[in-house]
Short mmCIF file of C-alpha atoms in Angstrom, two decimals:
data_model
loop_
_atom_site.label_atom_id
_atom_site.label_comp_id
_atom_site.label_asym_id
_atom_site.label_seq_id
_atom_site.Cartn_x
_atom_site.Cartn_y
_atom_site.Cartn_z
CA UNK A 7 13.41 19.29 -7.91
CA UNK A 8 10.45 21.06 -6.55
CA UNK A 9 6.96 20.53 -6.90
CA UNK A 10 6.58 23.99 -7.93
CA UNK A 11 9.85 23.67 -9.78
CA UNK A 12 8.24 20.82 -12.19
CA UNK A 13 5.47 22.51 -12.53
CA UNK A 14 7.12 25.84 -14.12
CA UNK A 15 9.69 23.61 -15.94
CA UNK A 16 6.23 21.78 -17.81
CA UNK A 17 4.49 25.23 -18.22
CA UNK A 18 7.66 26.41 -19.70
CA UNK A 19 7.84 23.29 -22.40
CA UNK A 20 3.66 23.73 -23.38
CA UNK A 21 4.54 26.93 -23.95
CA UNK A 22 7.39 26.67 -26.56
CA UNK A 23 5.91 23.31 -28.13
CA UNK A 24 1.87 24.93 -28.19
CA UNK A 25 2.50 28.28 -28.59
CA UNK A 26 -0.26 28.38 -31.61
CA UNK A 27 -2.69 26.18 -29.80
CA UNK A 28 -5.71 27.65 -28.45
CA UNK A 29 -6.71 26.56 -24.83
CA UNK A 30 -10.18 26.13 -24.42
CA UNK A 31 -12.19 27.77 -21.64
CA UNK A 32 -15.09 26.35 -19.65
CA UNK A 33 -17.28 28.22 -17.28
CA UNK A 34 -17.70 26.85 -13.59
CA UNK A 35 -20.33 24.34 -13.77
CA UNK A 36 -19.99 23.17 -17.11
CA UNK A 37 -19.56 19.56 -18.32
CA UNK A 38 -15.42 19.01 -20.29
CA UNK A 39 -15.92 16.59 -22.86
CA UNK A 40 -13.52 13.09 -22.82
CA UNK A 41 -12.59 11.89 -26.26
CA UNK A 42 -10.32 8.63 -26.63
CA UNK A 43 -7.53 9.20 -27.19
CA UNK A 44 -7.40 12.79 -26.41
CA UNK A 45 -5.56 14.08 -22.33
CA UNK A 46 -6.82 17.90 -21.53
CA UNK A 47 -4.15 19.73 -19.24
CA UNK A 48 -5.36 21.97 -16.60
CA UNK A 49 -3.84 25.43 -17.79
CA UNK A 50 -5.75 27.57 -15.15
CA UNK A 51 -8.53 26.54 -12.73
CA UNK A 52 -9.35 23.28 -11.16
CA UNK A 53 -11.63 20.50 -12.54
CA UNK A 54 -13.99 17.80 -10.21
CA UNK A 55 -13.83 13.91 -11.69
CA UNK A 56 -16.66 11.94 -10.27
CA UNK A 57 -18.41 8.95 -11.00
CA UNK A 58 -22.01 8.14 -10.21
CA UNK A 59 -22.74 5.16 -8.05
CA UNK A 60 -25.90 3.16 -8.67
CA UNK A 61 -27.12 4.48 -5.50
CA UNK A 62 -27.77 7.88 -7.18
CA UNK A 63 -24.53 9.26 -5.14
CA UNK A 64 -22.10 11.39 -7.04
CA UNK A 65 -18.41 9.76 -5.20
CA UNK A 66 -15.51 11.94 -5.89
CA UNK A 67 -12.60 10.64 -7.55
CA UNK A 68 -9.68 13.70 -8.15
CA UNK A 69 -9.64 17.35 -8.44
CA UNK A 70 -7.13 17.93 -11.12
CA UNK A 71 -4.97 21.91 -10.73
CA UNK A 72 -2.53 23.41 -12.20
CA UNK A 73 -1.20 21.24 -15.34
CA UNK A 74 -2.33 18.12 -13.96
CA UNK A 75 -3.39 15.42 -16.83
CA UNK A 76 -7.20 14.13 -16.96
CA UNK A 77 -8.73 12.17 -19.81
CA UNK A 78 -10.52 9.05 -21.09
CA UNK A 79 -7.57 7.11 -21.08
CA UNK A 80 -7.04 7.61 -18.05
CA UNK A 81 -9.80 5.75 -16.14
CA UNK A 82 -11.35 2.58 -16.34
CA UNK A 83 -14.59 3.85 -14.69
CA UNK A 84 -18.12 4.73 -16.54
CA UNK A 85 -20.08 6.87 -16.08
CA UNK A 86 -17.07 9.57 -15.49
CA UNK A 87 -17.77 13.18 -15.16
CA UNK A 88 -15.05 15.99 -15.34
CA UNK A 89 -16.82 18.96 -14.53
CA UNK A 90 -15.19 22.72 -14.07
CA UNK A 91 -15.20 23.60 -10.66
CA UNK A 92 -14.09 27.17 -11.31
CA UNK A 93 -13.34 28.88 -15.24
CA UNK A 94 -10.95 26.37 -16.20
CA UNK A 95 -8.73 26.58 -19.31
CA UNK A 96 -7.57 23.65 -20.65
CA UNK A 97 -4.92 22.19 -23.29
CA UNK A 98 -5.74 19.50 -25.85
CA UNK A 99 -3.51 16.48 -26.25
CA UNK A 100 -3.29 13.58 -28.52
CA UNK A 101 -1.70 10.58 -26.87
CA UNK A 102 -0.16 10.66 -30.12
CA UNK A 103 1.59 13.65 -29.41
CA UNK A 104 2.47 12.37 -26.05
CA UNK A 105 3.67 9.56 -27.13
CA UNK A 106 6.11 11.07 -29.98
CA UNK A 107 7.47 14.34 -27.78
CA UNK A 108 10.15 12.09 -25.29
CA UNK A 109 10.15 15.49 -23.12
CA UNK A 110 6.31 15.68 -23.34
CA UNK A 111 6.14 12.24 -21.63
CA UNK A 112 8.66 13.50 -19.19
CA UNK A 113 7.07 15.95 -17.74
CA UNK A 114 3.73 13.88 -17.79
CA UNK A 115 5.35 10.96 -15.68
CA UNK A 116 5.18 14.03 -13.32
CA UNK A 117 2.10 15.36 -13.42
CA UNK A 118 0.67 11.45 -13.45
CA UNK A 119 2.23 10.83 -10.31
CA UNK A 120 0.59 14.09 -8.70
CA UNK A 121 -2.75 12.75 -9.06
CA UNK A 122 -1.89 9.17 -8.40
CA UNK A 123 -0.84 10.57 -4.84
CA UNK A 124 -3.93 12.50 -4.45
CA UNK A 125 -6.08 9.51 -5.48
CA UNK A 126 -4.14 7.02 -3.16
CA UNK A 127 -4.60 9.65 -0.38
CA UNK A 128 -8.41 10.19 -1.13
CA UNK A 129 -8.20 6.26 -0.62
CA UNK A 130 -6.78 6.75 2.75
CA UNK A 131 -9.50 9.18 3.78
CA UNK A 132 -12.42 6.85 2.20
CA UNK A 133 -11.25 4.02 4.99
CA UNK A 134 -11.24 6.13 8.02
CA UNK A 135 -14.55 5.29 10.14
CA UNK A 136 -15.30 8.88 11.57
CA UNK A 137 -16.25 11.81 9.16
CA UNK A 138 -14.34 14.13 11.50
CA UNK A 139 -11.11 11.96 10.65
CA UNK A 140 -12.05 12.28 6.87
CA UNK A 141 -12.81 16.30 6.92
CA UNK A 142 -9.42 17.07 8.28
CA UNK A 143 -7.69 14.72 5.94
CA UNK A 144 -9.84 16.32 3.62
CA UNK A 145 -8.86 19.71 4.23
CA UNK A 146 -4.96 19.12 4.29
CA UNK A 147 -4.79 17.27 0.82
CA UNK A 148 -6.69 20.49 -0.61
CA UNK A 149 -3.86 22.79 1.51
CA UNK A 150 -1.26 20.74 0.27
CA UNK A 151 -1.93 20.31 -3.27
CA UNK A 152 -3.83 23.89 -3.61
CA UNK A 153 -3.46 26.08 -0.44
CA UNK A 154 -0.89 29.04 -0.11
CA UNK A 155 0.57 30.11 2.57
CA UNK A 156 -0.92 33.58 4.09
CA UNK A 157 -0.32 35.73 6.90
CA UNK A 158 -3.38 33.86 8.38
CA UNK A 159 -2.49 30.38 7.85
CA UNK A 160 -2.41 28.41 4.74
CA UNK A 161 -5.46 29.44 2.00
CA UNK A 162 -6.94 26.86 0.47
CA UNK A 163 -7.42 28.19 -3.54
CA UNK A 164 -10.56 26.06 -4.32
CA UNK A 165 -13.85 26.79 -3.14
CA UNK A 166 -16.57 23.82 -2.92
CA UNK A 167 -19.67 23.80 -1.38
CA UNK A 168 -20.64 22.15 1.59
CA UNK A 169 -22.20 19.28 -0.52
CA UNK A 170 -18.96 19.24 -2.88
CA UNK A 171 -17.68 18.44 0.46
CA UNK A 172 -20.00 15.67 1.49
CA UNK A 173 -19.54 13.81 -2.15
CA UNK A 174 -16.19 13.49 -1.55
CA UNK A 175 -16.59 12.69 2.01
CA UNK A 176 -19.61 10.04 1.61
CA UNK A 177 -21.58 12.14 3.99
CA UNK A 178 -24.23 14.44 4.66
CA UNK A 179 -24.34 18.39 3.54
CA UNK A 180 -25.61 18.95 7.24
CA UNK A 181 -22.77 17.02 8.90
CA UNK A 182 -20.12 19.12 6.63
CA UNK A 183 -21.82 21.81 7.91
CA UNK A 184 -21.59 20.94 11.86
CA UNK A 185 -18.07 19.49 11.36
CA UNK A 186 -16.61 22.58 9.69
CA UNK A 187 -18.28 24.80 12.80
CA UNK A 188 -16.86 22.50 14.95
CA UNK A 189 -13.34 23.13 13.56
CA UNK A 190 -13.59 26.80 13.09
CA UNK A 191 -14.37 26.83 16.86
CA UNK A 192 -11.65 25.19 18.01
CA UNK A 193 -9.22 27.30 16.23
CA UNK A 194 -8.20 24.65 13.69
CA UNK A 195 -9.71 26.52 10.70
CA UNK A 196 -10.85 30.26 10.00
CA UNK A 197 -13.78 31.16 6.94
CA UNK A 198 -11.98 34.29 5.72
CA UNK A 199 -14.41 37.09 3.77
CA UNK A 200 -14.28 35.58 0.79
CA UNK A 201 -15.90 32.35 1.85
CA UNK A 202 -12.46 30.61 1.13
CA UNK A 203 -11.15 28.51 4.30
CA UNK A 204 -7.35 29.00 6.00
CA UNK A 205 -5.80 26.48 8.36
CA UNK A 206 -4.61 27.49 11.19
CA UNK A 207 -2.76 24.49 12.17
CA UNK A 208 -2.29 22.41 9.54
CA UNK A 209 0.14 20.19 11.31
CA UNK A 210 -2.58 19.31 13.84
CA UNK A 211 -4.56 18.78 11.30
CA UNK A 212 -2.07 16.63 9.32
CA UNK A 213 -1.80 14.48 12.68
CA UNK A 214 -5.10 13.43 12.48
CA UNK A 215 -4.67 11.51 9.18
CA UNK A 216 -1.89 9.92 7.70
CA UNK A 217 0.07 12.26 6.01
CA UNK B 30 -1.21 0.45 -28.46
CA UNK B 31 -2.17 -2.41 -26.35
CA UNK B 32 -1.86 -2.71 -22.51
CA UNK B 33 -0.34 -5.77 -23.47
CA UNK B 34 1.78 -4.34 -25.69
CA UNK B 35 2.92 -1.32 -23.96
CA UNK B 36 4.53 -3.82 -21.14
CA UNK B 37 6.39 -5.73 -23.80
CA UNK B 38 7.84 -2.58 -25.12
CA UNK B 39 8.89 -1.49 -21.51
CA UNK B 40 10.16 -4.68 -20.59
CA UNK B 41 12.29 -4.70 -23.78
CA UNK B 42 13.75 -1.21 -22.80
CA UNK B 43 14.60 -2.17 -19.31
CA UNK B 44 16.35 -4.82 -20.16
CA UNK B 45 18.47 -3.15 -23.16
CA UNK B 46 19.08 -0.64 -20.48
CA UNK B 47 19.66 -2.32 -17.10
CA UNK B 48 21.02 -5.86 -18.40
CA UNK B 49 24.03 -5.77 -15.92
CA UNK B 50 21.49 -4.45 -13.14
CA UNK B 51 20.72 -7.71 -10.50
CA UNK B 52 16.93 -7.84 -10.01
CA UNK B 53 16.21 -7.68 -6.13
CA UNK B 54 14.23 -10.70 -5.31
CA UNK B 55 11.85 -10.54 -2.06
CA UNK B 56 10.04 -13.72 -0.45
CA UNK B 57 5.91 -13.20 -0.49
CA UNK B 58 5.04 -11.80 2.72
CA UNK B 59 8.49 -9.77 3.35
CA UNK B 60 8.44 -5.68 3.55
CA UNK B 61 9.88 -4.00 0.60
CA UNK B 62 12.43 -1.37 1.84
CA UNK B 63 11.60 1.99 0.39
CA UNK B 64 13.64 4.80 -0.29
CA UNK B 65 13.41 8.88 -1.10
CA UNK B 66 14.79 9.31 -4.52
CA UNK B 67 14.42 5.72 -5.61
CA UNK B 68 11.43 3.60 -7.38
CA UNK B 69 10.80 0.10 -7.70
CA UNK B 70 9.37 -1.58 -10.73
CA UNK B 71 8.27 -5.05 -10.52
CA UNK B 72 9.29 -7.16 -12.32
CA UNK B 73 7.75 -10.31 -11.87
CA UNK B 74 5.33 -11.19 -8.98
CA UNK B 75 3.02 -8.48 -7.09
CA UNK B 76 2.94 -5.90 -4.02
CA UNK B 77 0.70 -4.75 -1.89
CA UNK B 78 0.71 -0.94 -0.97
CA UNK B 79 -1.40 -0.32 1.80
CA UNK B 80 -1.27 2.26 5.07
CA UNK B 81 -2.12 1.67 8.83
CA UNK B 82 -5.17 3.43 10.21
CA UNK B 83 -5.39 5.08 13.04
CA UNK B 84 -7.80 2.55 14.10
CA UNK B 85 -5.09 -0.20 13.56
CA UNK B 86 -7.00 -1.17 10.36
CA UNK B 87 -5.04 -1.47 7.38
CA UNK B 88 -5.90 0.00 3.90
CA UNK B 89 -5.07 -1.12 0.84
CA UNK B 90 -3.86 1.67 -1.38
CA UNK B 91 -3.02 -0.60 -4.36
CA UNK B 92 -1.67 -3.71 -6.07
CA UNK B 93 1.46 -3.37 -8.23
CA UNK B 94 1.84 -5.58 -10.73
CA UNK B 95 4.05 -6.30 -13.94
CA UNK B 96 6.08 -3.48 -14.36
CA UNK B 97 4.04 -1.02 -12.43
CA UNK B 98 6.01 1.34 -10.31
CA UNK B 99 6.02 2.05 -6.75
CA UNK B 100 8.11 4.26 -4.33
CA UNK B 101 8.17 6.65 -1.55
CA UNK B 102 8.00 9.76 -3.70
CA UNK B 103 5.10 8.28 -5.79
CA UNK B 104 3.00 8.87 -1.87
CA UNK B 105 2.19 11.63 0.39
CA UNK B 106 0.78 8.77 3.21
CA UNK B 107 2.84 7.85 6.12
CA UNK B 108 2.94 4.82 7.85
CA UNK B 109 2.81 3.32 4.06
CA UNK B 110 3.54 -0.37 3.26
CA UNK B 111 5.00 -2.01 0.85
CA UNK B 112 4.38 -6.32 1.05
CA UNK B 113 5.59 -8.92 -1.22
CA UNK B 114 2.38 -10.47 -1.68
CA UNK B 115 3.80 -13.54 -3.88
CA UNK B 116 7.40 -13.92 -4.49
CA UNK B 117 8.62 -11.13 -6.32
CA UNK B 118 11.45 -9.82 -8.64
CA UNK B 119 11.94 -5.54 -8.55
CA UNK B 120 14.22 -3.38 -10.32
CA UNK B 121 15.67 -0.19 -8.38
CA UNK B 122 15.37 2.24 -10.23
CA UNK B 123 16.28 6.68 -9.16
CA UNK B 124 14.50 9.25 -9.73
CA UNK B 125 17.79 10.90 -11.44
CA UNK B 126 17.87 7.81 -14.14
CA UNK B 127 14.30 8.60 -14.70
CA UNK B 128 14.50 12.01 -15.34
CA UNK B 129 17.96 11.76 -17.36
CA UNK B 130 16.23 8.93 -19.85
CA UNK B 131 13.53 10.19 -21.66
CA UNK B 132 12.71 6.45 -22.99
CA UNK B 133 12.22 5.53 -19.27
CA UNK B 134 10.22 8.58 -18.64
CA UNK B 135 7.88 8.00 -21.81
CA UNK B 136 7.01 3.65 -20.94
CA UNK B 137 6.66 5.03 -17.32
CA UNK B 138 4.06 7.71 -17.75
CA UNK B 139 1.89 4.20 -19.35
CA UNK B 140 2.74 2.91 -15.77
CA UNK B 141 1.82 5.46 -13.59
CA UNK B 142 -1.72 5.73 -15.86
CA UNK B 143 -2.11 2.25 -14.71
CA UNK B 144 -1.84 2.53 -11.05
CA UNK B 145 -3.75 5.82 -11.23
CA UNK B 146 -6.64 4.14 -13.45
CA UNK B 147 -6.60 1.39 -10.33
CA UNK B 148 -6.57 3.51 -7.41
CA UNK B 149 -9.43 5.26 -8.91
CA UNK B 150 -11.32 1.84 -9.40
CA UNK B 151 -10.41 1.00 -5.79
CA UNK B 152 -11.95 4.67 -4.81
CA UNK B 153 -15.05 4.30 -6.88
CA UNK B 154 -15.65 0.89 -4.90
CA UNK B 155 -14.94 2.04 -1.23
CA UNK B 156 -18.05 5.28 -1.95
CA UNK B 157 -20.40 1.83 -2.64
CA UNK B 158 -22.72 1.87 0.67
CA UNK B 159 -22.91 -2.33 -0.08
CA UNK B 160 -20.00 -4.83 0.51
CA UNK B 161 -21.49 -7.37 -2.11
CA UNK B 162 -21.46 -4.54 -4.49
CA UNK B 163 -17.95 -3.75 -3.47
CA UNK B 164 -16.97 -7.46 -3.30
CA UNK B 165 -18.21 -7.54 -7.72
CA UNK B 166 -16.04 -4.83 -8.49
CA UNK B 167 -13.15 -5.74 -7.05
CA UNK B 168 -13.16 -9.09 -8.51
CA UNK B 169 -13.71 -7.38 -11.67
CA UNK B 170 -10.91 -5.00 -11.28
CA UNK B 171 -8.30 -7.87 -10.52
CA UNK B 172 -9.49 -9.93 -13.23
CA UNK B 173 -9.15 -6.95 -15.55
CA UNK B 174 -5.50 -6.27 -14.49
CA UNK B 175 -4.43 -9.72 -13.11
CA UNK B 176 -6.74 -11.94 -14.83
CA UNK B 177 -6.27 -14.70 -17.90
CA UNK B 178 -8.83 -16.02 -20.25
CA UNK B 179 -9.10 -19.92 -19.94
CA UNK B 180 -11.75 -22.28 -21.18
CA UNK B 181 -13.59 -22.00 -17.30
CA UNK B 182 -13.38 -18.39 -17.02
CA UNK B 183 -11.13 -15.54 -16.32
CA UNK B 184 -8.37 -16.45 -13.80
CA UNK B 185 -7.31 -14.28 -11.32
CA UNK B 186 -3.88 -14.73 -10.88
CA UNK B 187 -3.29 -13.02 -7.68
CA UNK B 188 -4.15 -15.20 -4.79
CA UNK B 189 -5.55 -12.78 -1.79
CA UNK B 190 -6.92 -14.43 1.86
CA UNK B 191 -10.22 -13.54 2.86
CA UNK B 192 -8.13 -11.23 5.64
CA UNK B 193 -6.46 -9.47 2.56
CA UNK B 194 -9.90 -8.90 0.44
CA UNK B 195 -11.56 -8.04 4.11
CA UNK B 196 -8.64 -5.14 4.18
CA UNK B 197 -9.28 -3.78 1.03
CA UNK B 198 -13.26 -3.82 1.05
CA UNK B 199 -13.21 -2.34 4.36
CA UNK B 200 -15.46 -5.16 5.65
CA UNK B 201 -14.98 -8.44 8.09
CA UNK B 202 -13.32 -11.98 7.03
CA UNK B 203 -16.22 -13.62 7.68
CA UNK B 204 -18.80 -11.09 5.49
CA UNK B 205 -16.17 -11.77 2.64
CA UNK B 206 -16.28 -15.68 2.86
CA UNK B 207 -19.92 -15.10 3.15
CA UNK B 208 -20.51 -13.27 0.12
CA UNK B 209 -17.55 -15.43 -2.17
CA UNK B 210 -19.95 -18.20 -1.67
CA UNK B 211 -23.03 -16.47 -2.37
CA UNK B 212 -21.04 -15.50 -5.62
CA UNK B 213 -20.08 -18.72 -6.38
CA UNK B 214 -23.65 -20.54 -5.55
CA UNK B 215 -24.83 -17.49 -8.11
CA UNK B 216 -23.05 -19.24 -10.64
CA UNK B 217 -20.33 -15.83 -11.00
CA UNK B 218 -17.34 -17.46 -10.16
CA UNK B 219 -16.08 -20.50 -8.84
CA UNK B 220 -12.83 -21.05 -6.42
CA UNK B 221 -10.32 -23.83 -9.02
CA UNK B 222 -7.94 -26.84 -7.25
CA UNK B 223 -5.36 -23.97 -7.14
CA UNK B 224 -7.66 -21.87 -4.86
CA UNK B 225 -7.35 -18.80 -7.68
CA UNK B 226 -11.20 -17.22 -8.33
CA UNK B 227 -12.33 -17.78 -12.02
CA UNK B 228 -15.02 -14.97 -13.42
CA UNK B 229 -17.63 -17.54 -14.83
CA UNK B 230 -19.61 -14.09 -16.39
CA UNK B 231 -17.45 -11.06 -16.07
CA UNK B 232 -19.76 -9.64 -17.64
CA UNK B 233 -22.54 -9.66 -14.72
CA UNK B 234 -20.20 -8.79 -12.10
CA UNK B 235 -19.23 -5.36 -14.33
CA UNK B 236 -22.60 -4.23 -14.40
CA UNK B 237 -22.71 -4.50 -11.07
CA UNK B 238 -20.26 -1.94 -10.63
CA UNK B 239 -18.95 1.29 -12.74
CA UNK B 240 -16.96 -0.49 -15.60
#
C-alpha cells in the first residue's frame, strides 16, 4: 500500500471513530501543549519538535504533517518544544484509546514509522561534514515527505525561514542564505512567488545524500 | 504500562503466535540480510543500524534491541546497514502478517515509539557542539535502554569499541578513549572485569545532557 494510500485509509478511520471530537487549532507560532499520556495527530498543517541545547541552540528534531503522531510519550528528551509551524489542527488521543482501538494502533504503527524514517534520515544529514551536503539532504526529505509535484518541479508545502533552516542544519542564517543562492543558481532549486521553494532536480539532489 | 512490561506482553504474543517459526540466529559482527516487505524483530542480542557517508564515515542510525524492529521499509537511507553487534536471535516477520494481525500491529506501534524516542536522543546529541557532552548522553541513553541496576552502578549491557562509540559521536578513537577516562577519573563511571561501562551517578551524566 501507498504512502498516500495509508494515509487516506487512517483519515478515513479518525473520521468514523472521532466524528464528535473537536480538533483543536493553533495559530503559526504558537506553543502545543504535551500532556502524559495524551498523542495529538496532525489533522492539517505541520508542527516543528525541537529541543534546546545548553548552548542556547534550538536543534531540530522532526516536523510532524499530515496525521503523523507527536506527544510526550513519545520522547525521552527535556526541554521539548512542539511548536506550529503553520495553523495546525490537531486531534487529541489518550494512549488509552490507542491502546484499546486494535485498528487505531494499526494505523499508528504507520504513522510511527513515518517519523522514525524522517528522524533516522535527519540523523544522516547531522553526520555529513559540509553544510552544502546537509542543505540538499535537507531539501529532499522536506520534497519527499511534503513536496508535490508541479509543472515546475516538485513544491515543497512548508515554508521555514532561513534560520528554521539553520536550526535544523546546525548552521548559520547567513550560510542558509549563501547556500540556497548558490543552488538556485545552478539550476538545482527555483524560489517561486510565493516564497515557497521547487526542485528542479531532485534526483541530483537526492545523489548528494543518501537517499 | 511499563517499558518493561510492554516487552513481556509482546514477547508473550510472538510466541503464542509464531511458536513453529525458527528464530534466525546471526554471529556478532555478520550483516543482517534485509528485505522489502519484511521486518526483523530481535529477539535476543542487539544490531547496529548505521549508513555509509559519502566521506567513507559511517553513521550510526540506531541500536535495536529486545524486540525492537528493524527493516528496509522502516528507512528511506541507502547504503543502510544492518550488523550483529553481539550474537543475535531475529524473528522475520512481513509486512502482510503485520497488517493482517491487529495484536502485532498494537505491541509494535510500543516498538517503533522506542526506536523513534532513540533516534531522537541520538539527534539531540549529534546538534551538541562538545564531544564530552555528547560522550554523557550517550552513555546515558544506553544505560537507559540497555542498562541494569547492580550494587556498583548501572550496567551497560551492550559492549561497543572505542571505533564503534567514535562512529556514533562523530568524533576520533582516540578523543573517545580520552574522554572515557576523564569520565572514569571523574568518578562517573568505571570500566568492570567484563569491560561493560557502569554509571557510578547517572544522575550527573543526565544533567549533562537533555534527559
Amino acid at each position: 500500500m501507498s504512502n498516500r494510500d495509508a494515509q487516506q485509509d487512517f483519515r478515513l478511520l479518525l473520521e468514523e471513530l472521532y466524528r464528535e471530537r473537536t480538533l483543536r487549532f493553533f495559530k503559526a507560532g504558537q506553543s502545543i501543549p504535551l500532556r502524559n499520556q495524551e498523542i495529538w495527530i496532525v489533522y492539517r498543517g505541520l508542527v516543528q519538535l525541537a529541543t534546546l541545547q545548553p548552548s542556547g541552540d534550538e536543534a531540530l528534531l522532526g516536523l510532524a504533517g499530515s496525521l503523523m503522531p507527536l506527544g510526550r510519550s513519545l520522547t525521552l528528551l527535556e526541554p521539548y518544544h512542539a511548536v506550529a509551524l503553520t495553523n495546525v489542527d490537531l486531534l487529541r488521543l489518550t494512549t488509552e484509546e490507542i491502546h484499546s482501538s486494535p485498528r487505531l494502533a494499526r494505523e499508528l504503527t504507520e504513522q510511527m514509522a513515518r517519523r522514525l524514517r524522517q528522524a533516522e534520515a535527519l540523523l544522516a544529514l547531522a553526520g555529513k561534514r559540509l553544510v552544502i551536503d546537509r542543505l540538499q539532504g535537507f531539501l529532499y526529505l522536506l520534497a519527499h515527505e511534503f513536496g508535490h509535484p508541479t509543472g515546475e518541479g516538485i513544491r515543497i508545502d512548508v515554508r521555514l525561514t532561513h534560520q528554521q533552516f539553520a536550526n535544523a542544519l546546525g548552521t548559520t542564517r547567513v550560510t542558509v542564505t549563501r547556500f540556497l543562492g548558490e543552488l538556485k543558481y545552478r539550476g538545482l532549486i527555483e524560489i517561486g512567488a510565493d516564497r515557497r521553494i521547487y526542485l528542479k532536480e531532485p534526483q541530483r539532489l537526492a545523489a548528494a545524500s543518501c537517499f
